[in-house]
Short mmCIF file of C-alpha atoms in Angstrom, two decimals:
data_model
loop_
_atom_site.label_atom_id
_atom_site.label_comp_id
_atom_site.label_asym_id
_atom_site.label_seq_id
_atom_site.Cartn_x
_atom_site.Cartn_y
_atom_site.Cartn_z
CA MET A 846 -1.27 86.51 -3.98
CA ARG A 847 -3.79 86.69 -1.16
CA ILE A 848 -4.40 90.17 0.23
CA GLN A 849 -4.93 90.36 3.99
CA LEU A 850 -6.49 93.11 6.09
CA SER A 851 -3.19 93.54 7.92
CA ASP A 852 -1.32 94.44 4.71
CA HIS A 853 -0.13 97.89 3.67
CA PHE A 854 -2.46 99.08 0.90
CA THR A 855 -1.03 100.78 -2.16
CA TYR A 856 -3.42 102.07 -4.83
CA SER A 857 -2.93 98.81 -6.71
CA ARG A 858 -3.63 96.63 -3.68
CA LEU A 859 -6.63 98.76 -2.67
CA PHE A 860 -8.01 98.46 -6.19
CA ARG A 861 -7.53 94.69 -6.29
CA PHE A 862 -9.07 94.20 -2.84
CA THR A 863 -12.10 96.44 -3.37
CA LEU A 864 -12.75 95.60 -7.05
CA PRO A 865 -14.75 92.44 -6.25
CA SER A 866 -17.00 94.47 -3.92
CA ILE A 867 -17.44 97.19 -6.57
CA ILE A 868 -18.32 94.68 -9.29
CA MET A 869 -20.53 92.80 -6.82
CA MET A 870 -22.58 95.92 -6.09
CA ILE A 871 -22.78 96.83 -9.79
CA VAL A 872 -24.03 93.34 -10.65
CA THR A 873 -26.55 93.48 -7.81
CA SER A 874 -27.80 96.79 -9.18
CA ILE A 875 -27.88 95.58 -12.76
CA TYR A 876 -30.22 92.71 -12.09
CA SER A 877 -32.67 95.13 -10.47
CA VAL A 878 -32.34 97.27 -13.58
CA VAL A 879 -33.01 94.28 -15.86
CA ASP A 880 -36.33 93.79 -14.05
CA GLY A 881 -37.21 97.35 -15.05
CA ILE A 882 -36.17 96.87 -18.67
CA PHE A 883 -38.34 93.77 -19.08
CA VAL A 884 -41.30 95.22 -17.19
CA SER A 885 -41.23 98.52 -19.09
CA ASN A 886 -40.72 97.09 -22.57
CA VAL A 887 -42.91 93.96 -22.24
CA VAL A 888 -45.63 94.89 -19.72
CA GLY A 889 -45.69 98.70 -20.06
CA ASP A 890 -44.79 101.97 -18.36
CA ALA A 891 -47.72 101.75 -15.90
CA ALA A 892 -46.40 98.41 -14.62
CA LEU A 893 -42.95 99.97 -14.19
CA ALA A 894 -44.53 102.77 -12.17
CA ALA A 895 -46.27 100.15 -9.97
CA VAL A 896 -42.96 98.39 -9.33
CA ASN A 897 -41.32 101.65 -8.26
CA ILE A 898 -44.22 102.62 -6.01
CA VAL A 899 -44.01 99.42 -3.94
CA TYR A 900 -40.22 98.95 -4.23
CA PRO A 901 -39.47 100.97 -1.06
CA LEU A 902 -41.11 98.20 1.01
CA PRO A 903 -38.54 95.44 0.32
CA MET A 904 -35.81 98.07 0.57
CA VAL A 905 -36.94 98.94 4.11
CA LEU A 906 -36.89 95.23 4.99
CA GLY A 907 -33.47 94.81 3.40
CA ALA A 908 -32.19 97.71 5.49
CA PHE A 909 -32.27 95.38 8.50
CA GLY A 910 -29.70 93.17 6.77
CA PHE A 911 -27.61 96.19 5.73
CA MET A 912 -27.62 97.45 9.31
CA LEU A 913 -26.39 94.25 10.94
CA GLY A 914 -24.13 93.42 7.99
CA THR A 915 -22.19 96.68 7.93
CA GLY A 916 -22.31 97.42 11.66
CA GLY A 917 -21.65 93.79 12.56
CA SER A 918 -18.79 93.31 10.10
CA ALA A 919 -17.07 96.33 11.63
CA GLU A 920 -17.33 94.66 15.06
CA VAL A 921 -16.10 91.34 13.67
CA ALA A 922 -13.14 92.97 11.89
CA ARG A 923 -12.30 95.01 15.00
CA VAL A 924 -12.01 91.97 17.27
CA MET A 925 -10.03 90.19 14.56
CA GLY A 926 -7.62 93.14 14.53
CA ALA A 927 -7.42 92.88 18.33
CA GLY A 928 -6.28 89.24 18.01
CA LYS A 929 -9.53 87.44 19.00
CA PRO A 930 -10.47 85.20 16.04
CA GLU A 931 -12.75 82.84 18.02
CA ARG A 932 -14.74 85.72 19.45
CA ALA A 933 -15.08 87.09 15.89
CA LYS A 934 -16.66 83.79 14.77
CA GLU A 935 -19.14 83.86 17.65
CA TYR A 936 -20.09 87.45 16.90
CA PHE A 937 -20.56 86.55 13.24
CA THR A 938 -22.84 83.61 14.08
CA THR A 939 -24.98 85.65 16.47
CA LEU A 940 -25.47 88.33 13.83
CA ILE A 941 -26.57 85.85 11.15
CA ILE A 942 -29.10 84.26 13.51
CA ALA A 943 -30.48 87.70 14.40
CA ILE A 944 -30.88 88.54 10.70
CA ILE A 945 -32.81 85.33 9.97
CA VAL A 946 -35.16 85.61 12.96
CA GLY A 947 -35.75 89.34 12.68
CA GLY A 948 -36.19 89.15 8.93
CA ALA A 949 -38.79 86.40 9.14
CA VAL A 950 -40.91 88.40 11.58
CA LEU A 951 -40.76 91.59 9.49
CA SER A 952 -41.57 89.73 6.27
CA ALA A 953 -44.65 88.09 7.78
CA LEU A 954 -45.98 91.46 8.97
CA CYS A 955 -45.53 93.06 5.55
CA ILE A 956 -47.29 90.22 3.74
CA ALA A 957 -50.24 90.44 6.14
CA PHE A 958 -50.69 94.19 5.47
CA ILE A 959 -49.51 94.42 1.86
CA ARG A 960 -52.70 96.01 0.45
CA PRO A 961 -52.94 98.97 2.88
CA LEU A 962 -49.18 99.39 2.67
CA SER A 963 -49.42 99.66 -1.13
CA VAL A 964 -52.08 102.36 -0.82
CA PHE A 965 -49.94 104.23 1.70
CA LEU A 966 -46.98 104.08 -0.69
CA GLY A 967 -49.02 105.87 -3.35
CA ALA A 968 -50.79 103.22 -5.43
CA ASP A 969 -54.05 104.28 -7.07
CA GLU A 970 -56.79 101.87 -8.22
CA ALA A 971 -55.17 101.40 -11.63
CA LEU A 972 -51.83 100.32 -10.13
CA LEU A 973 -52.96 98.61 -6.90
CA SER A 974 -53.21 95.01 -8.12
CA ASP A 975 -49.70 95.08 -9.60
CA CYS A 976 -48.35 96.73 -6.45
CA VAL A 977 -49.90 94.05 -4.21
CA ALA A 978 -48.63 91.17 -6.36
CA TYR A 979 -45.09 92.53 -6.59
CA GLY A 980 -44.93 93.62 -2.95
CA ALA A 981 -46.19 90.33 -1.49
CA ILE A 982 -43.69 88.21 -3.39
CA MET A 983 -40.78 90.55 -2.66
CA SER A 984 -41.68 90.62 1.04
CA ALA A 985 -41.76 86.81 1.13
CA GLY A 986 -38.20 86.73 -0.19
CA SER A 987 -36.85 89.45 2.09
CA VAL A 988 -35.02 87.08 4.48
CA PHE A 989 -32.89 85.88 1.56
CA PHE A 990 -32.29 89.50 0.54
CA MET A 991 -31.17 90.37 4.09
CA LEU A 992 -28.79 87.40 4.13
CA GLN A 993 -27.38 88.36 0.73
CA THR A 994 -26.74 91.96 1.72
CA SER A 995 -25.17 91.00 5.06
CA PHE A 996 -22.92 88.35 3.51
CA GLN A 997 -21.64 90.97 1.06
CA SER A 998 -20.04 92.72 4.04
CA PHE A 999 -19.05 89.57 5.92
CA CYS A 1000 -17.29 88.05 2.89
CA VAL A 1001 -14.98 91.07 2.82
CA ALA A 1002 -14.35 90.81 6.58
CA ALA A 1003 -13.57 87.10 6.05
CA GLU A 1004 -10.92 88.14 3.48
CA LYS A 1005 -12.99 86.56 0.69
CA PRO A 1006 -14.15 89.55 -1.36
CA LYS A 1007 -14.12 87.51 -4.58
CA MET A 1008 -16.62 85.11 -3.06
CA GLY A 1009 -19.13 87.92 -2.73
CA LEU A 1010 -18.50 88.83 -6.37
CA TYR A 1011 -19.06 85.28 -7.61
CA LEU A 1012 -22.25 85.01 -5.59
CA SER A 1013 -23.54 88.26 -7.05
CA LEU A 1014 -22.76 87.07 -10.58
CA ALA A 1015 -24.62 83.82 -9.93
CA ALA A 1016 -27.56 85.65 -8.35
CA GLY A 1017 -27.66 88.20 -11.16
CA GLY A 1018 -27.48 85.54 -13.85
CA THR A 1019 -30.33 83.63 -12.20
CA ASN A 1020 -32.48 86.74 -11.98
CA MET A 1021 -31.89 87.87 -15.56
CA ALA A 1022 -32.51 84.43 -17.06
CA LEU A 1023 -35.73 84.02 -15.09
CA ASP A 1024 -36.82 87.57 -16.01
CA TYR A 1025 -36.81 86.53 -19.64
CA LEU A 1026 -38.61 83.25 -18.89
CA PHE A 1027 -41.22 84.60 -16.48
CA ILE A 1028 -41.97 87.95 -18.16
CA ALA A 1029 -41.18 87.63 -21.87
CA VAL A 1030 -42.03 83.93 -22.39
CA LEU A 1031 -44.64 83.02 -19.76
CA GLY A 1032 -46.20 86.51 -19.50
CA TRP A 1033 -46.37 86.62 -15.70
CA GLY A 1034 -45.92 90.41 -15.59
CA VAL A 1035 -44.77 92.09 -12.39
CA ALA A 1036 -45.26 88.85 -10.43
CA GLY A 1037 -42.72 87.21 -12.74
CA ALA A 1038 -40.27 90.05 -12.13
CA ALA A 1039 -40.65 89.61 -8.36
CA LEU A 1040 -40.23 85.81 -8.53
CA ALA A 1041 -37.08 86.18 -10.64
CA THR A 1042 -35.63 88.67 -8.17
CA VAL A 1043 -36.39 86.45 -5.16
CA ALA A 1044 -34.75 83.48 -6.91
CA GLY A 1045 -31.61 85.61 -7.28
CA TYR A 1046 -31.77 86.54 -3.60
CA MET A 1047 -31.93 82.85 -2.68
CA VAL A 1048 -28.77 82.12 -4.63
CA GLY A 1049 -26.96 85.05 -2.98
CA GLY A 1050 -28.23 84.27 0.52
CA LEU A 1051 -28.31 80.49 0.87
CA ILE A 1052 -25.02 79.51 -0.78
CA PRO A 1053 -22.82 81.58 1.61
CA LEU A 1054 -24.95 80.36 4.53
CA VAL A 1055 -24.01 76.77 3.66
CA TYR A 1056 -20.38 77.78 2.99
CA PHE A 1057 -19.92 79.34 6.42
CA LEU A 1058 -21.70 76.42 8.11
CA LEU A 1059 -19.06 74.03 6.77
CA PRO A 1060 -15.29 74.02 7.37
CA ASN A 1061 -13.79 76.56 4.97
CA SER A 1062 -10.59 78.44 4.15
CA SER A 1063 -11.82 81.87 5.31
CA THR A 1064 -11.25 83.55 8.68
CA LEU A 1065 -14.94 83.15 9.61
CA ARG A 1066 -17.30 80.25 10.23
CA LEU A 1067 -20.70 79.71 11.85
CA VAL A 1068 -20.09 78.15 15.26
CA LYS A 1069 -21.82 77.61 18.61
CA THR A 1070 -22.34 81.01 20.13
CA HIS A 1071 -24.01 83.10 22.81
CA LEU A 1072 -26.55 85.91 22.53
CA TYR A 1073 -24.07 88.79 23.02
CA PRO A 1074 -26.78 91.45 23.48
CA LYS A 1075 -24.27 94.28 23.94
CA MET A 1076 -22.57 93.38 20.66
CA LEU A 1077 -25.93 93.24 18.87
CA LEU A 1078 -26.89 96.63 20.23
CA LYS A 1079 -23.52 98.11 19.30
CA SER A 1080 -23.67 96.59 15.81
CA SER A 1081 -27.19 97.94 15.37
CA ALA A 1082 -26.15 101.39 16.55
CA ASN A 1083 -23.01 101.28 14.43
CA GLY A 1084 -24.96 100.19 11.37
CA SER A 1085 -27.78 102.63 12.05
CA SER A 1086 -26.48 104.93 9.33
CA GLU A 1087 -27.01 102.20 6.73
CA LEU A 1088 -30.44 101.51 8.21
CA MET A 1089 -31.17 105.24 8.09
CA THR A 1090 -29.89 105.48 4.52
CA ASN A 1091 -32.13 102.72 3.24
CA ILE A 1092 -35.23 103.70 5.20
CA SER A 1093 -34.76 107.36 4.34
CA ALA A 1094 -34.21 106.57 0.67
CA SER A 1095 -37.40 104.52 0.72
CA LEU A 1096 -39.40 107.28 2.39
CA VAL A 1097 -37.98 109.85 -0.02
CA THR A 1098 -38.94 107.60 -2.94
CA VAL A 1099 -42.49 107.52 -1.60
CA LEU A 1100 -42.51 111.32 -1.39
CA TYR A 1101 -41.06 111.61 -4.91
CA ASN A 1102 -43.71 109.23 -6.25
CA ARG A 1103 -46.58 111.05 -4.56
CA THR A 1104 -45.32 114.43 -5.79
CA LEU A 1105 -44.81 113.15 -9.33
CA MET A 1106 -48.25 111.54 -9.41
CA GLU A 1107 -49.71 114.95 -8.59
CA LEU A 1108 -47.56 116.84 -11.11
CA LEU A 1109 -47.26 114.42 -14.03
CA GLY A 1110 -49.18 111.24 -13.26
CA SER A 1111 -47.74 107.74 -13.73
CA GLN A 1112 -45.41 108.93 -16.52
CA GLY A 1113 -43.59 111.14 -14.03
CA VAL A 1114 -43.09 108.12 -11.75
CA THR A 1115 -41.83 106.11 -14.71
CA ALA A 1116 -39.27 108.80 -15.63
CA TYR A 1117 -38.07 108.95 -12.03
CA THR A 1118 -37.81 105.14 -11.97
CA VAL A 1119 -35.43 105.24 -14.94
CA MET A 1120 -33.22 107.76 -13.11
CA MET A 1121 -33.25 105.53 -10.04
CA TYR A 1122 -32.11 102.54 -12.08
CA VAL A 1123 -29.18 104.50 -13.51
CA GLN A 1124 -28.40 105.79 -10.02
CA PHE A 1125 -28.36 102.22 -8.68
CA ILE A 1126 -25.49 101.35 -11.00
CA PHE A 1127 -23.52 104.56 -10.46
CA PHE A 1128 -23.93 104.54 -6.69
CA ALA A 1129 -22.94 100.87 -6.66
CA MET A 1130 -19.38 101.93 -7.46
CA PHE A 1131 -19.24 104.24 -4.44
CA ILE A 1132 -20.93 101.69 -2.18
CA GLY A 1133 -18.67 98.87 -3.39
CA LEU A 1134 -15.50 100.88 -2.76
CA SER A 1135 -16.67 101.93 0.70
CA MET A 1136 -17.82 98.41 1.55
CA GLY A 1137 -14.55 96.89 0.37
CA ALA A 1138 -12.42 99.38 2.27
CA ALA A 1139 -14.49 99.41 5.50
CA PRO A 1140 -13.07 96.20 7.06
CA ILE A 1141 -9.55 97.47 6.35
CA PHE A 1142 -10.27 100.66 8.26
CA SER A 1143 -11.86 98.65 11.08
CA PHE A 1144 -8.91 96.25 11.29
CA HIS A 1145 -6.22 98.93 11.42
CA TYR A 1146 -8.26 101.02 13.83
CA GLY A 1147 -8.53 97.97 16.10
CA ALA A 1148 -4.79 97.39 15.69
CA ASP A 1149 -4.07 101.08 16.51
CA ASN A 1150 -2.21 101.57 13.22
CA ALA A 1151 -2.67 105.30 12.57
CA GLY A 1152 -0.20 105.43 9.68
CA GLU A 1153 -2.14 102.93 7.61
CA LEU A 1154 -5.43 104.67 8.42
CA GLN A 1155 -4.06 107.97 7.11
CA SER A 1156 -2.69 106.41 3.95
CA LEU A 1157 -5.89 104.54 3.17
CA PHE A 1158 -8.08 107.55 3.93
CA ARG A 1159 -6.20 109.75 1.43
CA LYS A 1160 -6.27 107.08 -1.26
CA CYS A 1161 -10.00 106.45 -0.93
CA LEU A 1162 -10.85 110.16 -1.18
CA THR A 1163 -8.67 110.50 -4.28
CA VAL A 1164 -10.34 107.56 -6.02
CA ILE A 1165 -13.84 108.77 -5.08
CA GLY A 1166 -13.11 112.27 -6.40
CA ALA A 1167 -12.03 110.90 -9.77
CA LEU A 1168 -15.05 108.58 -9.98
CA SER A 1169 -17.43 111.42 -9.09
CA VAL A 1170 -16.30 113.62 -11.97
CA ALA A 1171 -16.36 110.73 -14.44
CA MET A 1172 -19.89 109.67 -13.45
CA ALA A 1173 -21.31 113.18 -13.67
CA LEU A 1174 -19.87 113.63 -17.16
CA PHE A 1175 -21.16 110.24 -18.24
CA GLY A 1176 -24.65 111.08 -17.00
CA GLN A 1177 -24.67 114.30 -19.02
CA LEU A 1178 -23.33 112.79 -22.22
CA PHE A 1179 -25.37 109.58 -22.24
CA ALA A 1180 -28.69 110.71 -20.76
CA ARG A 1181 -30.55 110.01 -24.01
CA PRO A 1182 -29.22 106.52 -24.84
CA LEU A 1183 -29.61 105.43 -21.23
CA SER A 1184 -33.20 106.66 -21.15
CA SER A 1185 -33.95 105.05 -24.51
CA ILE A 1186 -33.18 101.60 -23.11
CA PHE A 1187 -36.23 101.90 -20.85
CA VAL A 1188 -38.69 104.26 -22.52
CA GLY A 1189 -37.55 104.67 -26.11
CA TYR A 1190 -40.98 103.46 -27.26
CA ASP A 1191 -42.64 106.72 -26.05
CA PRO A 1192 -41.16 109.98 -27.47
CA ASP A 1193 -42.83 112.28 -24.93
CA LEU A 1194 -41.81 110.12 -21.98
CA LEU A 1195 -38.29 109.87 -23.39
CA GLU A 1196 -37.90 113.66 -23.58
CA LEU A 1197 -39.19 114.05 -20.03
CA THR A 1198 -36.73 111.43 -18.76
CA VAL A 1199 -33.73 112.88 -20.64
CA ALA A 1200 -34.36 116.41 -19.34
CA GLY A 1201 -34.67 115.15 -15.78
CA MET A 1202 -31.63 112.89 -15.97
CA ARG A 1203 -29.34 115.72 -17.11
CA ILE A 1204 -30.22 117.67 -13.96
CA PHE A 1205 -30.28 114.62 -11.70
CA SER A 1206 -26.80 113.43 -12.80
CA LEU A 1207 -25.20 116.40 -11.02
CA THR A 1208 -25.85 114.34 -7.87
CA TYR A 1209 -22.86 112.15 -8.73
CA LEU A 1210 -20.40 114.99 -8.18
CA LEU A 1211 -21.21 115.05 -4.45
CA ALA A 1212 -22.79 111.77 -3.40
CA GLY A 1213 -19.57 109.74 -3.39
CA VAL A 1214 -17.88 111.77 -0.66
CA ASN A 1215 -21.04 111.84 1.44
CA GLY A 1216 -21.54 108.08 1.15
CA PHE A 1217 -17.92 107.38 1.92
CA GLY A 1218 -18.01 109.64 4.98
CA SER A 1219 -20.94 107.73 6.42
CA ALA A 1220 -19.38 104.30 5.72
CA PHE A 1221 -16.01 105.48 7.05
CA PHE A 1222 -17.37 106.42 10.47
CA THR A 1223 -19.31 103.15 10.60
CA ALA A 1224 -16.01 101.33 10.03
CA LEU A 1225 -14.49 103.27 12.93
CA GLY A 1226 -17.40 102.32 15.17
CA ASP A 1227 -18.78 105.87 15.36
CA GLY A 1228 -22.40 105.08 14.56
CA PRO A 1229 -23.87 108.42 15.72
CA VAL A 1230 -21.72 110.48 13.35
CA SER A 1231 -22.35 108.05 10.50
CA ALA A 1232 -26.08 108.24 11.17
CA ALA A 1233 -25.99 112.05 11.31
CA ILE A 1234 -24.44 112.19 7.83
CA SER A 1235 -26.93 109.68 6.48
CA PHE A 1236 -29.89 111.41 8.11
CA SER A 1237 -28.94 114.79 6.68
CA ARG A 1238 -28.32 113.62 3.10
CA THR A 1239 -31.03 111.00 2.69
CA LEU A 1240 -33.92 112.43 4.70
CA LEU A 1241 -33.60 115.92 6.17
CA PHE A 1242 -32.29 117.81 3.14
CA GLN A 1243 -34.05 115.57 0.61
CA VAL A 1244 -37.49 116.04 2.11
CA GLY A 1245 -36.98 119.79 2.40
CA ALA A 1246 -35.83 120.03 -1.20
CA ILE A 1247 -38.71 117.92 -2.54
CA LEU A 1248 -41.27 120.02 -0.69
CA LEU A 1249 -39.74 123.39 -1.59
CA LEU A 1250 -38.10 123.24 -5.03
CA PRO A 1251 -41.13 122.15 -7.12
CA ARG A 1252 -43.00 125.15 -5.73
CA LEU A 1253 -40.20 127.43 -6.92
CA LEU A 1254 -39.08 125.75 -10.14
CA GLY A 1255 -42.04 123.63 -11.23
CA VAL A 1256 -41.33 120.13 -12.60
CA ASP A 1257 -37.58 120.83 -12.87
CA GLY A 1258 -37.56 121.43 -9.12
CA ILE A 1259 -38.23 117.74 -8.44
CA TRP A 1260 -35.15 116.78 -10.44
CA TRP A 1261 -33.02 119.41 -8.65
CA ALA A 1262 -34.03 118.10 -5.21
CA THR A 1263 -31.41 115.35 -4.92
CA PRO A 1264 -28.40 117.39 -6.17
CA ALA A 1265 -29.40 120.21 -3.79
CA ALA A 1266 -29.69 117.80 -0.85
CA GLU A 1267 -26.27 116.26 -1.57
CA ALA A 1268 -24.70 119.74 -1.78
CA LEU A 1269 -26.04 120.64 1.67
CA ALA A 1270 -25.03 117.27 3.08
CA LEU A 1271 -21.47 117.77 1.83
CA GLY A 1272 -21.06 120.53 4.39
CA VAL A 1273 -22.11 118.13 7.15
CA THR A 1274 -19.70 115.45 5.93
CA VAL A 1275 -16.75 117.83 5.68
CA PHE A 1276 -17.48 119.18 9.17
CA PHE A 1277 -17.34 115.72 10.74
CA LEU A 1278 -14.31 114.59 8.74
CA PHE A 1279 -12.43 117.69 9.88
CA SER A 1280 -13.58 117.70 13.51
CA ARG A 1281 -12.93 113.97 14.13
CA ARG A 1282 -9.53 113.75 12.43
CA LYS A 1283 -7.48 113.96 15.65
CA LYS A 1284 -9.70 111.59 17.60
CA TYR A 1285 -9.28 108.77 15.09
CA GLN A 1286 -5.87 109.89 13.71
CA TYR A 1287 -6.75 109.43 10.05
CA ALA A 1288 -5.43 112.85 9.00
#
């Protein structure tokens, strides 16, 4: 039975509606992780460090798609809830055009300056050539990445969450198969990893573009439209928290990499990369749940249905709390086998990674609530509050912790930085959730 945004959501219905988004985000994370497994085990730990050093660049570019995808889908779902389906289609079309045009310009600039950008991100002479090769190819494919990330949100708003899942499975399968061909068989190294990833982005970005261009069974379609500058500005402001999250995470990664290069050299960067890959998968569950639930919040907020907002808000927090505990325990218990997948060939590097991961996994106890709080206020159209939560957890507290804790605790301090930042950010999230409860009537 088809689940609609206007339905009442029990735990079962919420699970069934958001599960495709959760799996979609996990699959998207996994095929990034597979890149790392092939690069580390076939090319070497230095190549894996090079990939991580330049990886923030495509993530910053992709943030543009996240911003207009999440902020724009909230606007689209809101006008759908207000009973304006044709206006929703026009908004949707304008947003997709903006993503394509803006993405092309940003990609061209990054390709033109890829060498100095790689040096700025922390590459030394030994890693520079791999960083340039990987970064140039990833930048060239960024428009497809932006489309893929935006369509992940728009598929949910179009009441087609399973479509996003199927696209992610197809994109992930393409990437993993080509990873084996390009890296293990043809020996193309980090360039092969980048080409495989871009091929996956093309599958995830171009197929839904064609689908929404043609007559379809969803509530959205690409149609003739107008510029709608106010809507674009509002969507950008509303999605600014997602933009802030991705840009901040990228900047923090650069700071982590620079600090680790000073403390431990490329092996420290490699250990941190492994933790990031595990985090990608764990955080994907939180992001998928928030992404899947966001259009529901937007719809019922637009329809002025306070009762459903309250019910859904309580259910989401309950599910996130349970997931948080489970993930933290999993990270503690399976730190060694997870690390062995990537760096089991080097005993010293393995021990460094395991010790760091056991500290780092405490992040999962807190990050889910913080991430949900940011996505929740984006869904309600309160971009400034969403951005404030994102800014505090992904930049302000992270940077402070990275700069301070290694001075106090040595190498362990770098691993404690993220859990400490999430703990401080939790206070910000709780403050806003409590202070805005009457305004939006969700509690």
